Coordinates of C-alpha atoms and ligand atoms in Angstrom, one line a residue:
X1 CA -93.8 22.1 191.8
X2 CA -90.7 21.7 189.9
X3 CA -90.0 18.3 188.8
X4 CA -86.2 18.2 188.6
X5 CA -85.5 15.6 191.9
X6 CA -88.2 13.1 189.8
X7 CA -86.7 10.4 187.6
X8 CA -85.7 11.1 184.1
X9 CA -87.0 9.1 181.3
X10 CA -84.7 5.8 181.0
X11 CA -83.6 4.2 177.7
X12 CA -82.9 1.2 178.9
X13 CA -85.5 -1.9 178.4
X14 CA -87.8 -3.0 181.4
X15 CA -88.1 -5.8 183.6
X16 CA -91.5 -6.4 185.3
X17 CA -93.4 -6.6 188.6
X18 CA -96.5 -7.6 190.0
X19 CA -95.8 -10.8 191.9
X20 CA -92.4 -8.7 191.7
X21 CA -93.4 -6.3 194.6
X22 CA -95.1 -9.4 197.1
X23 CA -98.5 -8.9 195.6
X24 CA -100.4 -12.0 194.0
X25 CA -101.8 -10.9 190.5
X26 CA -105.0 -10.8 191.1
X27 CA -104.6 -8.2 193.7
X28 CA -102.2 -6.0 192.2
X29 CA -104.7 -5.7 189.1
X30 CA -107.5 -5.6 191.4
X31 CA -107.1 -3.2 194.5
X32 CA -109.4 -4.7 196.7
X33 CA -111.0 -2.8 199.5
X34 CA -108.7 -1.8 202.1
X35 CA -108.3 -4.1 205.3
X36 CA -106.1 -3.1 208.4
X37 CA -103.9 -5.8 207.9
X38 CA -103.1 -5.4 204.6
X39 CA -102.9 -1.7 204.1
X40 CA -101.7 -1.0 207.6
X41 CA -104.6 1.9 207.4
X42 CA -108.7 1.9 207.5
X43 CA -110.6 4.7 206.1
X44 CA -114.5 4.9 206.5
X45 CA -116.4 7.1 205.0
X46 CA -115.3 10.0 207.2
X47 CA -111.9 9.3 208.6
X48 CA -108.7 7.5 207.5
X49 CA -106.7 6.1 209.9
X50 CA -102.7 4.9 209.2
X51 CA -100.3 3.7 211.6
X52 CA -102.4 4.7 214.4
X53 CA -103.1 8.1 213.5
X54 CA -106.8 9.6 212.6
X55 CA -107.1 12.0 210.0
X56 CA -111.3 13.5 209.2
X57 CA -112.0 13.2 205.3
X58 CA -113.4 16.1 203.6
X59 CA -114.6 16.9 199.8
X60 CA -111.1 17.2 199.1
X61 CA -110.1 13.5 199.8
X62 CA -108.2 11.7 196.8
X63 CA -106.5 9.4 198.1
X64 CA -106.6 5.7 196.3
X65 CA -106.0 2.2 198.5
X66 CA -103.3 1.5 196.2
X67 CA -101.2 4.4 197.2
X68 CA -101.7 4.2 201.4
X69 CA -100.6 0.3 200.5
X70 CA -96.8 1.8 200.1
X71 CA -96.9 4.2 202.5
X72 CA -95.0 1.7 205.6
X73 CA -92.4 0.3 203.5
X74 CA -89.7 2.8 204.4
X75 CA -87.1 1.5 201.6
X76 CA -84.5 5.0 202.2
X77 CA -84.5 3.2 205.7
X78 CA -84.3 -0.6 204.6
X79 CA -80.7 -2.0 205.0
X80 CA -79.4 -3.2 201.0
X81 CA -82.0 -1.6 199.4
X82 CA -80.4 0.6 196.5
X83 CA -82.9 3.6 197.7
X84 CA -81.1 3.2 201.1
X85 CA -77.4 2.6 199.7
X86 CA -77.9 5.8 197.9
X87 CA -79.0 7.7 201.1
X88 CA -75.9 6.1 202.5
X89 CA -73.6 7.2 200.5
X90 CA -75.1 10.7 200.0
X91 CA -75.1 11.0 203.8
X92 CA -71.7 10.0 204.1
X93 CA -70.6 13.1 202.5
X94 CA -72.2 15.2 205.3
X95 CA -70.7 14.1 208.4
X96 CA -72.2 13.8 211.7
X97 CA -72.5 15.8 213.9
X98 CA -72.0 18.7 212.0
X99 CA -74.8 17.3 209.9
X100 CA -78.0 15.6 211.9
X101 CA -79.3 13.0 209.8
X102 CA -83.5 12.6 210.2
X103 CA -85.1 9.4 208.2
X104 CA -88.2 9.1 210.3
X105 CA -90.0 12.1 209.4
X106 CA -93.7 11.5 209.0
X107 CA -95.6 11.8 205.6
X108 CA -98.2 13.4 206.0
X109 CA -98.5 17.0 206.5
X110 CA -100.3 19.8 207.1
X111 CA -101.0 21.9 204.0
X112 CA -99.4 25.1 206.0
X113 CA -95.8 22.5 206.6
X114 CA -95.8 21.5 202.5
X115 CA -96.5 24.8 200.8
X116 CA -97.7 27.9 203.3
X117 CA -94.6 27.8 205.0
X118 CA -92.4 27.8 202.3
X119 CA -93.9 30.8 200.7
X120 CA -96.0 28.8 197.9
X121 CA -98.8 31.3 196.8
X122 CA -102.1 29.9 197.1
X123 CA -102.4 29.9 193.3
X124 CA -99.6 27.5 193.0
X125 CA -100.7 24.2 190.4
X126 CA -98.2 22.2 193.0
X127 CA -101.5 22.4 195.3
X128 CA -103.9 21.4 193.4
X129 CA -105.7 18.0 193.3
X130 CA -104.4 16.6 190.4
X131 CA -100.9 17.1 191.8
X132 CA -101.1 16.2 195.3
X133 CA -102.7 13.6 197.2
X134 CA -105.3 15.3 200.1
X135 CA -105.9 13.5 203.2
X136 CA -108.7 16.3 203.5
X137 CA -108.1 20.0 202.3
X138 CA -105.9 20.9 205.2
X139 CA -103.6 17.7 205.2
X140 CA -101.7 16.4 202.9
X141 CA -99.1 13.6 202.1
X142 CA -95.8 15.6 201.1
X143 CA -94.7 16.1 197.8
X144 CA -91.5 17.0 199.1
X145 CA -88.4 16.7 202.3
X146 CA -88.8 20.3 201.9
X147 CA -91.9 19.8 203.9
X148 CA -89.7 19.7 206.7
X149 CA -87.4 22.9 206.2
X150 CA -89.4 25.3 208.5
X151 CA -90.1 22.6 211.9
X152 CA -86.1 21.3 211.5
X153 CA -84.9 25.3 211.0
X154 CA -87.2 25.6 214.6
X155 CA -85.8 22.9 216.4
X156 CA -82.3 23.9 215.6
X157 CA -80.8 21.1 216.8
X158 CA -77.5 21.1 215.0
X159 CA -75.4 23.2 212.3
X160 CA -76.4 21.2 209.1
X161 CA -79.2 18.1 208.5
X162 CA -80.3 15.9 206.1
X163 CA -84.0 14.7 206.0
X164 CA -84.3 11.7 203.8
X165 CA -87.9 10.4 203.0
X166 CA -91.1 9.1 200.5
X167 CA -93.1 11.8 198.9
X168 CA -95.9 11.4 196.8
X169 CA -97.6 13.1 193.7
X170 CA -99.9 12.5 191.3
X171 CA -97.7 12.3 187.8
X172 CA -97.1 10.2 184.4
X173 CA -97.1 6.5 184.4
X174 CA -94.1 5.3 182.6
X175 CA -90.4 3.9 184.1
X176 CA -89.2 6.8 185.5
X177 CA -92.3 8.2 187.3
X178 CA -94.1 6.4 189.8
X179 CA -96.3 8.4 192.6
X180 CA -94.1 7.6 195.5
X181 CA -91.0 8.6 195.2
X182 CA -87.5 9.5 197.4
X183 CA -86.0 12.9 198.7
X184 CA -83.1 14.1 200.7
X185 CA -83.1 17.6 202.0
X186 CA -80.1 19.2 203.0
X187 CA -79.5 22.6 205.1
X188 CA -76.6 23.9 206.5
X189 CA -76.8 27.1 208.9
X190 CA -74.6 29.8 210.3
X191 CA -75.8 32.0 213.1
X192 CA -75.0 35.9 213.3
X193 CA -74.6 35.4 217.3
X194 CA -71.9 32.8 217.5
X195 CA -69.7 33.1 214.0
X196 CA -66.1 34.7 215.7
X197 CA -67.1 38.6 215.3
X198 CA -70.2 38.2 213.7
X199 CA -68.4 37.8 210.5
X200 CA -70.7 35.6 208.7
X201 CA -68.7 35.3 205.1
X202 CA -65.2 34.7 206.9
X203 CA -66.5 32.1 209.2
X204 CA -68.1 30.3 206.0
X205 CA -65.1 30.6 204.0
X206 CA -62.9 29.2 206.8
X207 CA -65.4 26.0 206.7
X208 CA -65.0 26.2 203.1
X209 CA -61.2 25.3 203.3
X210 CA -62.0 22.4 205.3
X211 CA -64.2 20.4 202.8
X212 CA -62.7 18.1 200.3
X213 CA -60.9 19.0 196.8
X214 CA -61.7 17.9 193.4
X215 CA -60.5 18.4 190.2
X216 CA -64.0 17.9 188.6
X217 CA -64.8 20.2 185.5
X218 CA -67.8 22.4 187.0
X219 CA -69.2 24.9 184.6
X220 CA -70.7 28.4 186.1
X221 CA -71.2 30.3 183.6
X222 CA -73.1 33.1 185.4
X223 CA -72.8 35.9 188.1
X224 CA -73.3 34.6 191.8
X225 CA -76.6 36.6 192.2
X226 CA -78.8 38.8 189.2
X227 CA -80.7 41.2 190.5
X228 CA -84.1 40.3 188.0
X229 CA -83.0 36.3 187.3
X230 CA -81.8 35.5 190.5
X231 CA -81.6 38.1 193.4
X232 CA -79.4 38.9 196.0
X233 CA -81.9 39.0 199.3
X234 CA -82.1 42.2 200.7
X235 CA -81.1 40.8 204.3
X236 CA -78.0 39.4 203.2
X237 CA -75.0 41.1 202.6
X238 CA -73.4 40.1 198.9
X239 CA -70.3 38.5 200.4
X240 CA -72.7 36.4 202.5
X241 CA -74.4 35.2 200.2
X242 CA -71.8 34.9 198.1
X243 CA -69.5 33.2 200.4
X244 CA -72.5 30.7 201.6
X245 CA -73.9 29.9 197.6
X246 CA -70.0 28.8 197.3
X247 CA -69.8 26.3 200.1
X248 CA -73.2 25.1 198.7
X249 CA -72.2 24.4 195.2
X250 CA -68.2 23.2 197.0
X251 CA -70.6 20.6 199.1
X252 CA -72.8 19.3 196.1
X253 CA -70.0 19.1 193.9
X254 CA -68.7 16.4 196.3
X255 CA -71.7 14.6 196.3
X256 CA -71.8 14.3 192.5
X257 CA -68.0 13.6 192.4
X258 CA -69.3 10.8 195.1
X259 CA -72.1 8.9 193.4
X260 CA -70.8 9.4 189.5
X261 CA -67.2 7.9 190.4
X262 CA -68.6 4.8 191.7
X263 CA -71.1 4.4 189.2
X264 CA -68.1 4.7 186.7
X265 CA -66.6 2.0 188.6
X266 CA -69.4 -0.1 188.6
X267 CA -70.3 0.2 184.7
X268 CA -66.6 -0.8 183.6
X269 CA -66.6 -3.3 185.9
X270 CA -69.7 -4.8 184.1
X271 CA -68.5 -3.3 180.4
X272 CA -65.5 -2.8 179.4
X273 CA -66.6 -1.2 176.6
X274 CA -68.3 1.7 178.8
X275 CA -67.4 5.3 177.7
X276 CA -65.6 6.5 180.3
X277 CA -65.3 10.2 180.1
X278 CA -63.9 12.6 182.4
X279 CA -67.0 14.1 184.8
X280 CA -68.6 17.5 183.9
X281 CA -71.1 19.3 186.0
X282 CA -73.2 22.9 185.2
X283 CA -74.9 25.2 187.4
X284 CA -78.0 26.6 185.8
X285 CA -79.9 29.5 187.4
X286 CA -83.5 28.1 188.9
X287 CA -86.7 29.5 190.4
X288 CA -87.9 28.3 193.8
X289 CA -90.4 30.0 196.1
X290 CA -88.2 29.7 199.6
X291 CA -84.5 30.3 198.1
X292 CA -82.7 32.8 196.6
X293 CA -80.7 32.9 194.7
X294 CA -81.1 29.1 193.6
X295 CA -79.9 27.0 190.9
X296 CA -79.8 23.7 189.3
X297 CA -77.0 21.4 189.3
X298 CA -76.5 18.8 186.0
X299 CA -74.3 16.2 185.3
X300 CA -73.0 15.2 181.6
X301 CA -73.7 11.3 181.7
X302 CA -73.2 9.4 179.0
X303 CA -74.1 11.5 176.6
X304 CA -77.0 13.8 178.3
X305 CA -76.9 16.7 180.5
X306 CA -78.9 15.2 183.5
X307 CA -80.7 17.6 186.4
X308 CA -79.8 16.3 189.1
X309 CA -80.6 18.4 192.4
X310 CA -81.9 22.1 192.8
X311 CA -80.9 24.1 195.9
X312 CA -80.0 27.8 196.8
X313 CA -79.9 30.2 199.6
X314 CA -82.7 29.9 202.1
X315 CA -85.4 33.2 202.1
X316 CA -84.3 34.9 205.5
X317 CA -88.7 34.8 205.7
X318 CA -87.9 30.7 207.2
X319 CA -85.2 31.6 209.5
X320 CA -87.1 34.5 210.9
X321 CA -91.1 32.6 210.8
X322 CA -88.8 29.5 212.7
X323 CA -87.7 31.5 215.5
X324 CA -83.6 31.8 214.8
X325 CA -83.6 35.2 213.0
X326 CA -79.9 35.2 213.2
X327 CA -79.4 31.7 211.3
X328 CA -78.4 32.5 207.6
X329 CA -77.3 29.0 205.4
X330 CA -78.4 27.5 202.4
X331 CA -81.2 24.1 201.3
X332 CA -81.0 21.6 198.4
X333 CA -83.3 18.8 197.1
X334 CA -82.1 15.6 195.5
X335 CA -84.4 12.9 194.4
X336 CA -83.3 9.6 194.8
X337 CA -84.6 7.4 192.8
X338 CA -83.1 9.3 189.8
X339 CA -79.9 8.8 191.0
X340 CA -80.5 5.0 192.3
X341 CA -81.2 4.2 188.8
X342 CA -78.0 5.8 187.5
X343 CA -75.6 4.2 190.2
X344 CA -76.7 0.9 189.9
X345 CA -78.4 1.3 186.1
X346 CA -81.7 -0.3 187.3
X347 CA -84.3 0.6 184.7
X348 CA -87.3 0.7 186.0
X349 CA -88.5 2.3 188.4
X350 CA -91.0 0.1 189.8
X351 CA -88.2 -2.0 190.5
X352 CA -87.6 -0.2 193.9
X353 CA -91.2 -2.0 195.1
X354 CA -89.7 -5.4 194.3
X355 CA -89.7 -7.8 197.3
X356 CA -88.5 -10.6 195.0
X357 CA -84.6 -11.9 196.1
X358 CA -83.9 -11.7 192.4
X359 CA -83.7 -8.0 192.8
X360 CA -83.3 -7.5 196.6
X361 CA -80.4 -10.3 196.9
X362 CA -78.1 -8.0 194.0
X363 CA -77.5 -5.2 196.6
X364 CA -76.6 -8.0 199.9
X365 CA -73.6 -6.6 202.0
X366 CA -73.9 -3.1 199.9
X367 CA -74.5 -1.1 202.9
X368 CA -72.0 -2.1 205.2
X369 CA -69.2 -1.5 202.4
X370 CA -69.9 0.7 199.3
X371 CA -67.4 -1.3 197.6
X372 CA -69.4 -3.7 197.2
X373 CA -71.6 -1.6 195.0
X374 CA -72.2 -3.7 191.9
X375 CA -74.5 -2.9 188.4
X376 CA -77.7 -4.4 188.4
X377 CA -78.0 -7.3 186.3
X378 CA -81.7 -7.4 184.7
X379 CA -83.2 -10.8 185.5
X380 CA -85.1 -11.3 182.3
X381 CA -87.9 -9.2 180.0
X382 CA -91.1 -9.9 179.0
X383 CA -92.8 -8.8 176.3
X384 CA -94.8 -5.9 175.9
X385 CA -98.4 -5.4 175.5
X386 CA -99.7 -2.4 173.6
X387 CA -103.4 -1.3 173.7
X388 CA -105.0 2.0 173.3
X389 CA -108.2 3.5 174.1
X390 CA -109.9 6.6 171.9
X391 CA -112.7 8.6 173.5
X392 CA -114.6 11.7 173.6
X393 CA -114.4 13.9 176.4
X394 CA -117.3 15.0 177.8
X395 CA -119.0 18.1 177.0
X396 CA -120.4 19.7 179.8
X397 CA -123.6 20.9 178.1
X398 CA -123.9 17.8 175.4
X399 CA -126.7 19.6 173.6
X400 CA -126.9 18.9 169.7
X401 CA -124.6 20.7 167.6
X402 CA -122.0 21.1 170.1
X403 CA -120.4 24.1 170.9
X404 CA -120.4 23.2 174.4
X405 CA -117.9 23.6 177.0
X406 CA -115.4 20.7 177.4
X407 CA -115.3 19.1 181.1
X408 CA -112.3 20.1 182.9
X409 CA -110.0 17.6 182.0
X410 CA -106.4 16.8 183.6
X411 CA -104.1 13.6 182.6
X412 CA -103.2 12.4 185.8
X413 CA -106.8 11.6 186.5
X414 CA -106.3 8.9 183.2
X415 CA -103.2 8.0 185.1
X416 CA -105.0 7.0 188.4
X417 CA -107.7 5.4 186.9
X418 CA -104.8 3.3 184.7
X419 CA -102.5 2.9 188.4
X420 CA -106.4 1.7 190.3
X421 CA -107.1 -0.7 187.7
X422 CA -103.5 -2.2 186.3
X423 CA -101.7 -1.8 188.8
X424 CA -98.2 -1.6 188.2
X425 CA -98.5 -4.2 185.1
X426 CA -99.4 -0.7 183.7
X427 CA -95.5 0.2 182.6
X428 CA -96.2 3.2 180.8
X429 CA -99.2 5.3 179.7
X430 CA -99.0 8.1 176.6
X431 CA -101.2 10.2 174.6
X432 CA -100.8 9.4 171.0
X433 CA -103.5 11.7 169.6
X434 CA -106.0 14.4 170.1
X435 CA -108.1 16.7 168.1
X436 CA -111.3 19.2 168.0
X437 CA -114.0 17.9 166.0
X438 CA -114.2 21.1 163.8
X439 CA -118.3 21.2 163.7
X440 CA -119.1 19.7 167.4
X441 CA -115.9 21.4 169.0
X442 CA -115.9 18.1 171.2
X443 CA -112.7 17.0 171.7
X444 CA -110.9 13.6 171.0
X445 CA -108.1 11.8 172.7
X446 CA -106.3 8.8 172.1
X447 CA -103.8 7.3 175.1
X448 CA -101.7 3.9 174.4
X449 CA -100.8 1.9 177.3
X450 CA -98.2 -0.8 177.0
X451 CA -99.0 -3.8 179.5
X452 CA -95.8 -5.5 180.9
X453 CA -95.3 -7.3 184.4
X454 CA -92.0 -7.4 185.9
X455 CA -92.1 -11.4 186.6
X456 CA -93.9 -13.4 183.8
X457 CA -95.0 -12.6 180.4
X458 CA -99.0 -11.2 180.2
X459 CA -101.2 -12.9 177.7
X460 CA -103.3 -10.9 175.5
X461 CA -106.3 -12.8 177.0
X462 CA -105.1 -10.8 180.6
X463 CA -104.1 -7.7 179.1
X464 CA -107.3 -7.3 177.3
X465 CA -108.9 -7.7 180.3
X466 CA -107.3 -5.4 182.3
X467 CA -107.7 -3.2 179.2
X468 CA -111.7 -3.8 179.1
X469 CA -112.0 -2.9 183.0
X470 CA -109.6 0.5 182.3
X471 CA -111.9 1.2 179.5
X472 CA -115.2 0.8 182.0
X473 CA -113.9 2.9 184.5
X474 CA -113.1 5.9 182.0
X475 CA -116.4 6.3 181.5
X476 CA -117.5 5.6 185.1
X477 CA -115.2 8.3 186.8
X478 CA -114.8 10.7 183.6
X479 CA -117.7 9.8 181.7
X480 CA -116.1 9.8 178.8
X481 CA -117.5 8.5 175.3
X482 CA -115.4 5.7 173.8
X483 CA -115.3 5.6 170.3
Ligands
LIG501 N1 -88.1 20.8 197.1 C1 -87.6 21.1 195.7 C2 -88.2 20.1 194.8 O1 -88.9 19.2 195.2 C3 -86.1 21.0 195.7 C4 -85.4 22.0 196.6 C5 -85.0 21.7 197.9 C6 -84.9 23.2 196.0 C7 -84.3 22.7 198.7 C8 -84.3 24.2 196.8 C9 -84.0 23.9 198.1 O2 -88.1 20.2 193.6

């Protein structure tokens, strides 16, 4: 699964949580075992239940208490909250009712709705379990809006729609990754039937003309569609495509033209001093398994080219598989946390969990007037708290004089057992070493994990502690040798 609508690595220093996000300490280092009331969700040893629906549990299961906890907050749909400003203003360059805006979308999905139907092969490493959270090995909670693409393409219920929501993988811990996350998905559609003569590439040219101008610098450096990098689809005719791929990039343009103009504004209102350069944007050619051709867009930001959406023309496979075999348009993704961050230069992303009203309270009155839209003002930072953890990984056969074969190892299961035990004290999580013992062929690793809470600073008596129960579990769940 491509990772470009995730957050990008922040510079910026970090303010902490815990207490931050409404949970007492004790529980957010210490998930306790889930109760209706405070999850919103049961599970038993063979079904988990949420919001009233029953899903069975299977051997594929991996679901921790810690991530169904989040699962009702809703923030794209909570008035003032920066995820939901973002949305806002997004949306607001897709007008209704051209555009039918759906933010109630359900997450979780079958495993056909998240990958089959979007022509994922079954070898994809977006399915497997260290990537997705299963429900059981049919259902799953989405990684992405895209989800959505196939059953909105069916109910064809207007010409264009965005579908704004949470999705959820398994990923990194540090201040730009967190395992739920936000996406909008946007679609826009022509049909063969009702375009005036069936002329497809007029009628999308004509709607062309009628979106906004800017004099933005956009860079696009190659051909429309390459028949090996990025093809042409063999149902579309090359001004169709070619005339739909425009509108596309004309549309998204606006968007960035949108959210980087009033993050300008809201940096120089805060610092003079802020280099304000004119606004560059690139299309880069991109690979994704239900559009074609697709590409990238970035944004030059202060210094960095920044990926900020990926999008392209939808396989003609979804139209036809939904029913409307006449419908031809094109699909883009856009995480928004990553953009969030930027706008209002919040840096961290654990931030967004916050129910404190020294974070919620900066974004009052933001929703009913954009210009209101102010830069975040950090309300204080605690010190960090650096510990690491060496261990061996286990061998599978552990017979003397090695030479066995290493367990099958993948990062993000560190990361969960770090997430289960820290809770979100645990800012950031990074290998630091590894190595093959050259006689035992076992293998060595070495993670660091800085400590820091959002809302107080964390002794070393605490962190140690948390650190000691992380430790304990690594062997538990991995079995793992600490050295
Ligand atoms: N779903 C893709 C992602 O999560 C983004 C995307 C959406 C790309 C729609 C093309 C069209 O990365």
């Amino acid at each position: 699964m491509s990772s470009l609508t995730r957050s990008k690595r922040f510079s910026t220093g970090s303010e902490a949580l815990a207490l931050f996000i409404g949970l007492s300490n004790a529980t957010s280092r210490r998930w306790g075992p889930c109760s209706p009331c405070r999850y919103n969700s049961t599970t038993s040893t063979d079904t988990f239940t949420i919001e009233g629906k029953s899903y069975p549990k299977d051997s594929w299961h991996n679901l921790p208490p810690n991530i169904t906890f989040y699962i009702s907050r809703r923030l794209h749909t909570t008035k003032d909250h920066p995820i939901s400003i973002t949305r806002s203003i997004i949306e607001s360059r897709f007008p209704s009712p051209t555009y039918k805006y759906h933010n109630k979308f359900f997450p979780i999905v079958t495993t056909h709705q998240n990958f089959d139907s979007l022509g994922f092969p079954l070898d994809h490493p977006g399915r497997s379990k260290t990537d997705t959270y299963y429900i059981n090995s049919s259902t799953v909670l989405r990684t992405h809006t895209s989800a959505h693409q196939a059953d909105t393409f069916r109910l064809n219920a207007s010409e264009g729609f965005l579908i704004s929501a949470d999705v959820y993988r398994r990923d990194a811990i540090d201040r730009s990754h967190y395992p739920i996350f936000h996406q909008m998905e946007g679609a826009r559609m022509w049909d063969r039937r009702t375009v005036p003569n069936g002329d497809i590439a007029a009628a999308v040219w004509a709607d062309i003309e009628r979106l906004p101008k800017h004099d933005m610098k956009v860079e696009d450096p190659n051909p429309p569609t390459h028949a090996e990098r990025n093809p042409l689809q063999k149902e579309h005719r090359r001004e169709e495509a070619e005339a739909i791929a425009a509108h596309l990039k004309r549309s998204l343009e606006g968007v960035v033209v949108e959210i980087f103009t009033r993050a300008k504004r809201a940096a120089l209102a805060a610092d003079p001093g802020f280099r304000d350069e004119p606004l560059r944007v690139r299309w880069i050619e991109a690979y994704f398994p239900f559009t074609s051709p697709s590409w990238e867009l970035e944004v030059f930001w202060q210094g960095d080219w920044l990926e900020v959406l990926g999008c392209g023309v939808v396989k003609q496979s979804l139209f036809t598989n939904a029913g409307v075999p006449d419908q031809l348009g094109w699909a883009f993704g856009i995480g928004l946390e990553r953009i969030a961050m930027l706008l209002f230069e919040i840096p961290d992303i654990r931030l967004f969990w916050s129910k404190d009203p020294r974070f919620l309270d900066q974004f009052k009155g933001v929703s009913d007037n954009f210009n209101n839209l102010r830069k975040f003002v950090p309300v204080s930072k605690y010190p960090a708290c650096y510990k690491d953890v060496a261990f061996w990984l286990k061998s599978s056969s552990s017979a003397a004089g090695g030479g066995g074969k290493e367990m099958e190892f993948h990062e993000n299961d560190i990361m969960e057992i770090v997430r289960d035990v820290a809770g979100d004290v645990a800012e950031d999580v990074r290998m630091t070493d590894s190595f093959t013992h050259p006689k035992t062929g076992r293998r060595s690793m070495c993670y660091r994990i800085n400590y820091r809470s959002l809302e107080r600073t964390l002794t070393n008596e605490e962190a140690n502690e948390v650190h000691e129960r992380v430790r304990g579990k690594l062997v538990e769940k991995l079995g793992v040798e600490l050295r």
